[in-house]
mmCIF file of C-alpha atoms in Angstrom:
data_model
loop_
_atom_site.group_PDB
_atom_site.id
_atom_site.type_symbol
_atom_site.label_atom_id
_atom_site.label_comp_id
_atom_site.label_asym_id
_atom_site.label_seq_id
_atom_site.Cartn_x
_atom_site.Cartn_y
_atom_site.Cartn_z
ATOM 1 C CA MET A 593 0.000 0.000 0.000
ATOM 2 C CA ILE A 594 2.802 2.444 0.868
ATOM 3 C CA ASP A 595 4.500 1.628 -2.462
ATOM 4 C CA GLN A 596 1.459 2.839 -4.360
ATOM 5 C CA TRP A 597 1.472 6.134 -2.445
ATOM 6 C CA VAL A 598 5.160 6.599 -3.170
ATOM 7 C CA ASP A 599 4.497 5.916 -6.883
ATOM 8 C CA ILE A 600 1.612 8.388 -6.909
ATOM 9 C CA ALA A 601 3.658 11.035 -5.083
ATOM 10 C CA LEU A 602 6.604 10.653 -7.476
ATOM 11 C CA LEU A 603 4.363 10.738 -10.542
ATOM 12 C CA GLY A 604 2.591 13.816 -9.161
ATOM 13 C CA LEU A 605 5.909 15.577 -8.571
ATOM 14 C CA LEU A 606 7.011 14.635 -12.108
ATOM 15 C CA ALA A 607 3.809 16.152 -13.519
ATOM 16 C CA VAL A 608 4.215 19.335 -11.456
ATOM 17 C CA THR A 609 7.841 19.666 -12.550
ATOM 18 C CA ALA A 610 6.912 19.145 -16.211
ATOM 19 C CA VAL A 611 4.213 21.835 -16.040
ATOM 20 C CA ALA A 612 6.644 24.204 -14.308
ATOM 21 C CA VAL A 613 9.180 23.621 -17.105
ATOM 22 C CA LEU A 614 6.525 24.528 -19.671
ATOM 23 C CA ARG A 615 5.503 27.703 -17.824
ATOM 24 C CA LEU A 616 8.950 29.051 -16.971
ATOM 25 C CA ARG A 617 10.611 31.605 -19.302
ATOM 26 C CA ASN A 618 14.025 31.683 -17.586
ATOM 27 C CA LEU A 619 16.252 29.036 -19.175
ATOM 28 C CA PHE A 620 18.478 28.688 -16.093
ATOM 29 C CA GLY A 621 15.381 27.754 -14.078
ATOM 30 C CA VAL A 622 14.338 25.310 -16.802
ATOM 31 C CA VAL A 623 17.740 23.582 -16.661
ATOM 32 C CA MET A 624 17.475 23.260 -12.895
ATOM 33 C CA LEU A 625 13.956 21.835 -13.191
ATOM 34 C CA PHE A 626 15.185 19.322 -15.784
ATOM 35 C CA GLY A 627 17.755 18.164 -13.216
ATOM 36 C CA ILE A 628 15.034 17.818 -10.597
ATOM 37 C CA TYR A 629 12.883 15.931 -13.109
ATOM 38 C CA SER A 630 15.745 13.495 -13.747
ATOM 39 C CA LEU A 631 16.277 12.944 -10.025
ATOM 40 C CA LEU A 632 12.566 12.266 -9.547
ATOM 41 C CA SER A 633 12.704 9.828 -12.471
ATOM 42 C CA ALA A 634 15.674 8.101 -10.850
ATOM 43 C CA GLY A 635 13.658 7.782 -7.639
ATOM 44 C CA LEU A 636 10.783 6.289 -9.585
ATOM 45 C CA PHE A 637 13.144 3.751 -11.195
ATOM 46 C CA VAL A 638 14.387 2.763 -7.733
ATOM 47 C CA VAL A 639 10.809 2.147 -6.622
ATOM 48 C CA LEU A 640 10.296 0.014 -9.753
ATOM 49 C CA ASP A 641 13.370 -2.100 -8.794
ATOM 50 C CA ALA A 642 15.410 -0.855 -11.761
ATOM 51 C CA VAL A 643 18.367 0.397 -9.753
ATOM 52 C CA ASP A 644 20.806 0.252 -12.673
ATOM 53 C CA VAL A 645 18.521 2.440 -14.777
ATOM 54 C CA ALA A 646 18.059 4.774 -11.800
ATOM 55 C CA PHE A 647 21.808 5.112 -11.410
ATOM 56 C CA THR A 648 22.207 5.888 -15.105
ATOM 57 C CA GLU A 649 19.352 8.427 -15.011
ATOM 58 C CA ALA A 650 20.851 10.159 -11.991
ATOM 59 C CA ALA A 651 24.353 10.274 -13.480
ATOM 60 C CA VAL A 652 23.450 11.147 -17.062
ATOM 61 C CA GLY A 653 20.101 12.926 -16.738
ATOM 62 C CA ALA A 654 20.679 14.925 -13.591
ATOM 63 C CA GLY A 655 24.469 15.166 -13.666
ATOM 64 C CA ILE A 656 26.086 15.315 -17.071
ATOM 65 C CA SER A 657 23.082 16.659 -18.978
ATOM 66 C CA THR A 658 22.665 19.486 -16.494
ATOM 67 C CA VAL A 659 26.329 20.433 -16.842
ATOM 68 C CA LEU A 660 26.064 20.352 -20.646
ATOM 69 C CA MET A 661 22.915 22.487 -20.635
ATOM 70 C CA LEU A 662 24.542 24.995 -18.261
ATOM 71 C CA GLY A 663 27.501 25.146 -20.667
ATOM 72 C CA THR A 664 25.092 25.846 -23.491
ATOM 73 C CA LEU A 665 23.420 28.593 -21.453
ATOM 74 C CA ALA A 666 26.837 30.196 -21.044
ATOM 75 C CA LEU A 667 26.836 30.557 -24.841
ATOM 76 C CA VAL A 668 23.280 31.608 -25.572
ATOM 77 C CA GLY A 669 22.186 33.432 -22.396
ATOM 78 C CA SER A 670 19.499 32.526 -19.911
ATOM 79 C CA SER A 671 16.457 34.387 -21.195
ATOM 80 C CA ASP A 672 13.986 32.932 -23.644
ATOM 81 C CA ARG A 673 12.855 34.944 -26.656
ATOM 82 C CA ALA A 674 9.248 34.907 -27.748
ATOM 83 C CA PRO A 675 8.853 32.802 -30.910
ATOM 84 C CA SER A 676 8.217 34.732 -34.116
ATOM 85 C CA HIS A 677 5.710 32.120 -35.301
ATOM 86 C CA ARG A 678 2.862 30.186 -33.783
ATOM 87 C CA PRO A 679 3.978 26.899 -32.242
ATOM 88 C CA LEU A 680 1.426 24.869 -34.237
ATOM 89 C CA LEU A 681 3.928 22.751 -36.216
ATOM 90 C CA PRO A 682 5.940 21.681 -33.135
ATOM 91 C CA LEU A 683 2.671 20.855 -31.354
ATOM 92 C CA VAL A 684 1.562 18.663 -34.263
ATOM 93 C CA VAL A 685 4.953 16.908 -34.412
ATOM 94 C CA VAL A 686 4.949 16.249 -30.659
ATOM 95 C CA THR A 687 1.362 14.997 -30.743
ATOM 96 C CA LEU A 688 2.059 12.620 -33.647
ATOM 97 C CA THR A 689 5.246 11.360 -32.005
ATOM 98 C CA GLY A 690 3.429 10.780 -28.722
ATOM 99 C CA ALA A 691 0.621 8.954 -30.507
ATOM 100 C CA ALA A 692 3.151 6.743 -32.337
ATOM 101 C CA LEU A 693 4.904 5.947 -29.069
ATOM 102 C CA LEU A 694 1.636 5.075 -27.362
ATOM 103 C CA TYR A 695 0.656 2.898 -30.333
ATOM 104 C CA GLY A 696 4.008 1.144 -30.030
ATOM 105 C CA THR A 697 3.299 0.201 -26.428
ATOM 106 C CA LEU A 698 0.027 -1.565 -27.198
ATOM 107 C CA ASP A 699 1.792 -4.875 -27.971
ATOM 108 C CA MET A 700 3.976 -4.758 -24.875
ATOM 109 C CA PRO A 701 3.275 -7.250 -22.090
ATOM 110 C CA ARG A 702 1.948 -5.840 -18.832
ATOM 111 C CA PHE A 703 4.483 -4.861 -16.199
ATOM 112 C CA GLY A 704 5.534 -7.900 -14.171
ATOM 113 C CA GLN A 705 3.550 -10.327 -16.301
ATOM 114 C CA PRO A 706 5.037 -13.778 -15.528
ATOM 115 C CA ASP A 707 4.720 -15.112 -19.103
ATOM 116 C CA ALA A 708 6.379 -12.070 -20.732
ATOM 117 C CA PRO A 709 9.327 -12.992 -23.013
ATOM 118 C CA ILE A 710 11.849 -11.348 -20.694
ATOM 119 C CA GLN A 711 10.632 -13.478 -17.780
ATOM 120 C CA GLU A 712 10.741 -16.722 -19.779
ATOM 121 C CA HIS A 713 13.925 -16.404 -21.838
ATOM 122 C CA VAL A 714 16.326 -13.570 -21.059
ATOM 123 C CA ALA A 715 16.277 -13.251 -17.268
ATOM 124 C CA PRO A 716 16.576 -16.987 -16.528
ATOM 125 C CA ARG A 717 19.447 -17.273 -19.006
ATOM 126 C CA TYR A 718 21.308 -14.396 -17.350
ATOM 127 C CA LEU A 719 20.766 -15.841 -13.887
ATOM 128 C CA GLU A 720 21.654 -19.435 -14.786
ATOM 129 C CA GLN A 721 24.424 -19.094 -17.376
ATOM 130 C CA SER A 722 26.172 -15.756 -16.851
ATOM 131 C CA GLY A 723 28.697 -17.312 -14.469
ATOM 132 C CA GLU A 724 29.754 -19.875 -17.077
ATOM 133 C CA GLU A 725 29.568 -17.570 -20.089
ATOM 134 C CA ILE A 726 31.134 -14.426 -18.638
ATOM 135 C CA ALA A 727 32.999 -15.735 -15.577
ATOM 136 C CA VAL A 728 31.886 -12.752 -13.506
ATOM 137 C CA PRO A 729 30.238 -13.667 -10.188
ATOM 138 C CA ASN A 730 27.905 -10.616 -10.107
ATOM 139 C CA VAL A 731 24.984 -10.952 -12.533
ATOM 140 C CA VAL A 732 24.333 -7.185 -12.734
ATOM 141 C CA THR A 733 27.957 -6.537 -13.665
ATOM 142 C CA ALA A 734 27.822 -9.328 -16.242
ATOM 143 C CA VAL A 735 24.701 -7.839 -17.838
ATOM 144 C CA LEU A 736 25.943 -4.225 -17.903
ATOM 145 C CA ALA A 737 29.547 -4.894 -18.879
ATOM 146 C CA SER A 738 29.143 -7.850 -21.215
ATOM 147 C CA TYR A 739 25.631 -8.673 -22.441
ATOM 148 C CA ARG A 740 24.793 -4.967 -22.810
ATOM 149 C CA GLY A 741 28.383 -3.842 -23.323
ATOM 150 C CA TYR A 742 27.757 -2.274 -26.740
ATOM 151 C CA ASP A 743 24.795 -0.375 -25.318
ATOM 152 C CA THR A 744 26.936 0.978 -22.484
ATOM 153 C CA LEU A 745 29.729 1.844 -24.937
ATOM 154 C CA GLY A 746 27.226 3.720 -27.127
ATOM 155 C CA GLU A 747 25.971 5.713 -24.148
ATOM 156 C CA VAL A 748 29.515 6.674 -23.211
ATOM 157 C CA ALA A 749 30.225 7.713 -26.819
ATOM 158 C CA VAL A 750 27.125 9.945 -26.916
ATOM 159 C CA ILE A 751 28.045 11.648 -23.646
ATOM 160 C CA PHE A 752 31.655 12.105 -24.754
ATOM 161 C CA THR A 753 30.554 13.589 -28.097
ATOM 162 C CA ALA A 754 28.118 16.002 -26.433
ATOM 163 C CA GLY A 755 30.738 17.128 -23.918
ATOM 164 C CA THR A 756 33.326 17.607 -26.649
ATOM 165 C CA GLY A 757 30.848 19.666 -28.677
ATOM 166 C CA VAL A 758 30.123 21.970 -25.749
ATOM 167 C CA LEU A 759 33.839 22.403 -25.049
ATOM 168 C CA ILE A 760 34.508 23.263 -28.711
ATOM 169 C CA LEU A 761 31.693 25.838 -28.698
ATOM 170 C CA LEU A 762 32.960 27.381 -25.467
ATOM 171 C CA GLY A 763 36.504 27.576 -26.901
ATOM 172 C CA ARG A 764 35.253 29.272 -30.080
ATOM 173 C CA ARG A 765 33.400 31.920 -28.083
ATOM 174 C CA ARG A 766 36.474 32.686 -25.976
ATOM 175 C CA ARG A 767 38.619 33.085 -29.107
ATOM 176 C CA ARG A 768 36.043 35.479 -30.614
ATOM 177 C CA GLU A 769 35.934 37.537 -27.414
ATOM 178 C CA GLU A 770 39.746 37.707 -27.356
ATOM 179 C CA GLU A 771 39.852 38.787 -31.021
ATOM 180 C CA ASP A 772 37.217 41.482 -30.408
ATOM 181 C CA ALA A 773 39.076 42.884 -27.389
#
């Protein structure tokens, strides 16, 4: 019973944070709210027993992404300009994307369903054979570092590329300011 109240409280805080992000015009405040949103999401993942995903969300979503967005704000400033056009096209694109995503979830098994493919094939294989196949005693480490190693490598590459891009942009701005002075 208490788990359901925690889920409802976290989902409510996520909704409030999302609405606040939409209403706020100061980009610094928006970046801070995105960090809070990521931390709340990480808390929700912990409640759902997905601690590895929660750790990744906290590190990437709340940590690195916030630093990258603050670096971007250093380049563009922290105030939002009013759009010169009506936001109808972005609204249509977001609505269609959301509808496609919801349509894509219709074939998914229910959460925790015992006869879902992940419960019948993948999870038992990891638990029973990871010690022989990987020779790592910890199953979570075997999954993250070996079975999903390419996924983890891709995530690291994306973060490295984004950080490098922000550093290049910051370096260009400093050179321009030095040339103008």
